[in-house]
């Protein structure tokens, strides 16, 4: 089992920045990639960003490209999401995900067909 704990959410004005963190514990050595999804009120959950352990490839939704950056802190089994130039449309609950299935990690990260989900952290961007 892998446990995921998110932190760093909060309230910020439009144009501001926030950094989310997701720490993995338990059988974290089985992880092949991690990422973030978000869900706004009344909307479906959507992919935000992902990173694979093999090669460190990163993936982003078009809506956040150029504004968000995902990166890994190897020593702490932690993935962080740096969010800049935030917009009210970025308001959502952000969920950390981790995939432990071998192969096609980037595909599963972007589709959300992963093995583990965190509890979520609220991000609110005021106009």
PDB file of C-alpha atoms in Angstrom:
ATOM      1  CA  UNK A   1       0.000   0.000   0.000  1.00  0.00           C
ATOM      2  CA  UNK A   2       0.995   3.589  -0.648  1.00  0.00           C
ATOM      3  CA  UNK A   3      -0.302   6.522   1.345  1.00  0.00           C
ATOM      4  CA  UNK A   4      -0.462   9.999  -0.174  1.00  0.00           C
ATOM      5  CA  UNK A   5      -0.774  13.199   1.830  1.00  0.00           C
ATOM      6  CA  UNK A   6      -1.283  16.558   0.140  1.00  0.00           C
ATOM      7  CA  UNK A   7      -0.525  19.961   1.587  1.00  0.00           C
ATOM      8  CA  UNK A   8      -0.157  23.554   0.468  1.00  0.00           C
ATOM      9  CA  UNK A   9      -3.656  24.468  -0.613  1.00  0.00           C
ATOM     10  CA  UNK A  10      -5.299  27.702   0.396  1.00  0.00           C
ATOM     11  CA  UNK A  11      -6.776  31.002  -0.707  1.00  0.00           C
ATOM     12  CA  UNK A  12      -4.898  33.274  -3.088  1.00  0.00           C
ATOM     13  CA  UNK A  13      -5.734  36.244  -5.266  1.00  0.00           C
ATOM     14  CA  UNK A  14      -5.754  35.977  -9.035  1.00  0.00           C
ATOM     15  CA  UNK A  15      -2.241  36.304 -10.403  1.00  0.00           C
ATOM     16  CA  UNK A  16      -0.729  34.849  -7.267  1.00  0.00           C
ATOM     17  CA  UNK A  17       1.136  31.597  -6.648  1.00  0.00           C
ATOM     18  CA  UNK A  18       0.814  28.485  -4.547  1.00  0.00           C
ATOM     19  CA  UNK A  19       2.889  25.355  -4.189  1.00  0.00           C
ATOM     20  CA  UNK A  20       1.233  22.026  -3.498  1.00  0.00           C
ATOM     21  CA  UNK A  21       3.136  19.096  -2.057  1.00  0.00           C
ATOM     22  CA  UNK A  22       2.331  15.409  -1.990  1.00  0.00           C
ATOM     23  CA  UNK A  23       4.277  13.049   0.214  1.00  0.00           C
ATOM     24  CA  UNK A  24       4.242   9.321  -0.414  1.00  0.00           C
ATOM     25  CA  UNK A  25       4.768   6.765   2.308  1.00  0.00           C
ATOM     26  CA  UNK A  26       4.395   3.041   2.737  1.00  0.00           C
ATOM     27  CA  UNK A  27       5.539   1.069  -0.314  1.00  0.00           C
ATOM     28  CA  UNK A  28       6.648   4.229  -2.081  1.00  0.00           C
ATOM     29  CA  UNK A  29       9.477   2.336  -3.757  1.00  0.00           C
ATOM     30  CA  UNK A  30       6.845   0.734  -6.010  1.00  0.00           C
ATOM     31  CA  UNK A  31       5.815   4.081  -7.529  1.00  0.00           C
ATOM     32  CA  UNK A  32       6.501   4.651 -11.227  1.00  0.00           C
ATOM     33  CA  UNK A  33       4.914   8.076 -11.516  1.00  0.00           C
ATOM     34  CA  UNK A  34       2.827  10.668  -9.717  1.00  0.00           C
ATOM     35  CA  UNK A  35       0.607  13.520 -10.687  1.00  0.00           C
ATOM     36  CA  UNK A  36      -2.238  15.862  -9.899  1.00  0.00           C
ATOM     37  CA  UNK A  37      -5.898  16.003 -10.807  1.00  0.00           C
ATOM     38  CA  UNK A  38      -8.456  18.611  -9.849  1.00  0.00           C
ATOM     39  CA  UNK A  39     -12.200  18.868  -9.530  1.00  0.00           C
ATOM     40  CA  UNK A  40     -14.147  22.097  -9.463  1.00  0.00           C
ATOM     41  CA  UNK A  41     -17.726  22.283  -8.165  1.00  0.00           C
ATOM     42  CA  UNK A  42     -20.142  20.843 -10.699  1.00  0.00           C
ATOM     43  CA  UNK A  43     -17.366  19.724 -13.040  1.00  0.00           C
ATOM     44  CA  UNK A  44     -15.707  16.430 -13.798  1.00  0.00           C
ATOM     45  CA  UNK A  45     -12.335  15.620 -12.378  1.00  0.00           C
ATOM     46  CA  UNK A  46      -9.555  16.579 -14.801  1.00  0.00           C
ATOM     47  CA  UNK A  47      -5.881  15.875 -15.261  1.00  0.00           C
ATOM     48  CA  UNK A  48      -3.512  18.702 -14.328  1.00  0.00           C
ATOM     49  CA  UNK A  49       0.079  17.429 -14.425  1.00  0.00           C
ATOM     50  CA  UNK A  50       2.112  14.260 -14.152  1.00  0.00           C
ATOM     51  CA  UNK A  51       5.688  13.091 -13.881  1.00  0.00           C
ATOM     52  CA  UNK A  52       7.188   9.664 -14.522  1.00  0.00           C
ATOM     53  CA  UNK A  53      10.087   8.330 -12.531  1.00  0.00           C
ATOM     54  CA  UNK A  54      11.679   6.836 -15.637  1.00  0.00           C
ATOM     55  CA  UNK A  55      13.346   9.719 -17.415  1.00  0.00           C
ATOM     56  CA  UNK A  56      11.527  12.350 -15.392  1.00  0.00           C
ATOM     57  CA  UNK A  57       9.087  13.099 -18.222  1.00  0.00           C
ATOM     58  CA  UNK A  58       6.428  15.653 -17.383  1.00  0.00           C
ATOM     59  CA  UNK A  59       2.935  16.160 -18.778  1.00  0.00           C
ATOM     60  CA  UNK A  60       0.508  19.043 -18.433  1.00  0.00           C
ATOM     61  CA  UNK A  61      -3.043  19.890 -19.303  1.00  0.00           C
ATOM     62  CA  UNK A  62      -3.235  22.613 -21.938  1.00  0.00           C
ATOM     63  CA  UNK A  63      -5.017  24.879 -19.462  1.00  0.00           C
ATOM     64  CA  UNK A  64      -2.001  25.002 -17.127  1.00  0.00           C
ATOM     65  CA  UNK A  65       0.954  24.802 -19.519  1.00  0.00           C
ATOM     66  CA  UNK A  66       3.396  27.623 -18.926  1.00  0.00           C
ATOM     67  CA  UNK A  67       1.894  28.403 -15.513  1.00  0.00           C
ATOM     68  CA  UNK A  68       2.259  25.174 -13.512  1.00  0.00           C
ATOM     69  CA  UNK A  69       5.377  23.095 -12.957  1.00  0.00           C
ATOM     70  CA  UNK A  70       5.522  19.617 -11.475  1.00  0.00           C
ATOM     71  CA  UNK A  71       8.750  18.327  -9.989  1.00  0.00           C
ATOM     72  CA  UNK A  72       9.991  15.576  -7.771  1.00  0.00           C
ATOM     73  CA  UNK A  73      11.973  15.716  -4.570  1.00  0.00           C
ATOM     74  CA  UNK A  74      13.679  12.345  -4.750  1.00  0.00           C
ATOM     75  CA  UNK A  75      15.032  12.308  -1.240  1.00  0.00           C
ATOM     76  CA  UNK A  76      11.650  12.893   0.336  1.00  0.00           C
ATOM     77  CA  UNK A  77       9.393  10.817  -1.932  1.00  0.00           C
ATOM     78  CA  UNK A  78       7.543  14.024  -2.591  1.00  0.00           C
ATOM     79  CA  UNK A  79       6.055  15.596  -5.673  1.00  0.00           C
ATOM     80  CA  UNK A  80       5.349  19.303  -5.779  1.00  0.00           C
ATOM     81  CA  UNK A  81       3.186  21.417  -8.040  1.00  0.00           C
ATOM     82  CA  UNK A  82       4.254  25.018  -8.412  1.00  0.00           C
ATOM     83  CA  UNK A  83       1.272  27.053  -9.568  1.00  0.00           C
ATOM     84  CA  UNK A  84       1.879  30.573 -10.867  1.00  0.00           C
ATOM     85  CA  UNK A  85      -0.360  33.172 -12.466  1.00  0.00           C
ATOM     86  CA  UNK A  86      -3.368  31.573 -10.856  1.00  0.00           C
ATOM     87  CA  UNK A  87      -6.824  32.288 -12.234  1.00  0.00           C
ATOM     88  CA  UNK A  88     -10.271  31.937 -10.661  1.00  0.00           C
ATOM     89  CA  UNK A  89     -10.831  28.993 -13.029  1.00  0.00           C
ATOM     90  CA  UNK A  90      -8.068  27.146 -11.185  1.00  0.00           C
ATOM     91  CA  UNK A  91     -10.284  26.965  -8.104  1.00  0.00           C
ATOM     92  CA  UNK A  92     -10.797  23.299  -7.292  1.00  0.00           C
ATOM     93  CA  UNK A  93      -9.918  20.459  -4.983  1.00  0.00           C
ATOM     94  CA  UNK A  94      -6.539  19.154  -6.084  1.00  0.00           C
ATOM     95  CA  UNK A  95      -5.810  15.450  -5.757  1.00  0.00           C
ATOM     96  CA  UNK A  96      -2.445  13.783  -5.772  1.00  0.00           C
ATOM     97  CA  UNK A  97      -2.175  10.436  -7.571  1.00  0.00           C
ATOM     98  CA  UNK A  98       0.423   7.695  -7.755  1.00  0.00           C
ATOM     99  CA  UNK A  99       0.822   4.796 -10.136  1.00  0.00           C
ATOM    100  CA  UNK A 100       2.579   1.559  -9.223  1.00  0.00           C
ATOM    101  CA  UNK A 101       1.733  -0.540 -12.265  1.00  0.00           C
ATOM    102  CA  UNK A 102       4.677  -1.268 -14.523  1.00  0.00           C
ATOM    103  CA  UNK A 103       4.429   0.116 -18.041  1.00  0.00           C
ATOM    104  CA  UNK A 104       2.402   2.881 -19.757  1.00  0.00           C
ATOM    105  CA  UNK A 105       2.741   5.124 -16.717  1.00  0.00           C
ATOM    106  CA  UNK A 106       2.280   8.383 -18.621  1.00  0.00           C
ATOM    107  CA  UNK A 107      -0.909   7.048 -20.209  1.00  0.00           C
ATOM    108  CA  UNK A 108      -2.409   6.023 -16.885  1.00  0.00           C
ATOM    109  CA  UNK A 109      -1.358   9.238 -15.150  1.00  0.00           C
ATOM    110  CA  UNK A 110      -3.111  11.359 -17.748  1.00  0.00           C
ATOM    111  CA  UNK A 111      -6.204   9.152 -17.802  1.00  0.00           C
ATOM    112  CA  UNK A 112      -6.435   8.846 -14.034  1.00  0.00           C
ATOM    113  CA  UNK A 113      -6.405   5.066 -14.156  1.00  0.00           C
ATOM    114  CA  UNK A 114      -3.888   4.992 -11.348  1.00  0.00           C
ATOM    115  CA  UNK A 115      -3.562   2.949  -8.214  1.00  0.00           C
ATOM    116  CA  UNK A 116      -3.675   5.552  -5.463  1.00  0.00           C
ATOM    117  CA  UNK A 117      -5.393   8.860  -4.767  1.00  0.00           C
ATOM    118  CA  UNK A 118      -4.866  11.341  -1.994  1.00  0.00           C
ATOM    119  CA  UNK A 119      -7.659  12.964  -0.014  1.00  0.00           C
ATOM    120  CA  UNK A 120      -7.388  16.299  -1.801  1.00  0.00           C
ATOM    121  CA  UNK A 121      -6.511  19.852  -0.876  1.00  0.00           C
ATOM    122  CA  UNK A 122      -8.620  22.923  -1.626  1.00  0.00           C
ATOM    123  CA  UNK A 123      -7.255  25.706  -3.808  1.00  0.00           C
ATOM    124  CA  UNK A 124      -9.352  28.855  -4.064  1.00  0.00           C
ATOM    125  CA  UNK A 125      -8.405  31.744  -6.346  1.00  0.00           C
ATOM    126  CA  UNK A 126     -10.294  34.972  -5.802  1.00  0.00           C
ATOM    127  CA  UNK A 127     -10.830  37.531  -8.549  1.00  0.00           C
TER     128      UNK A 127
END
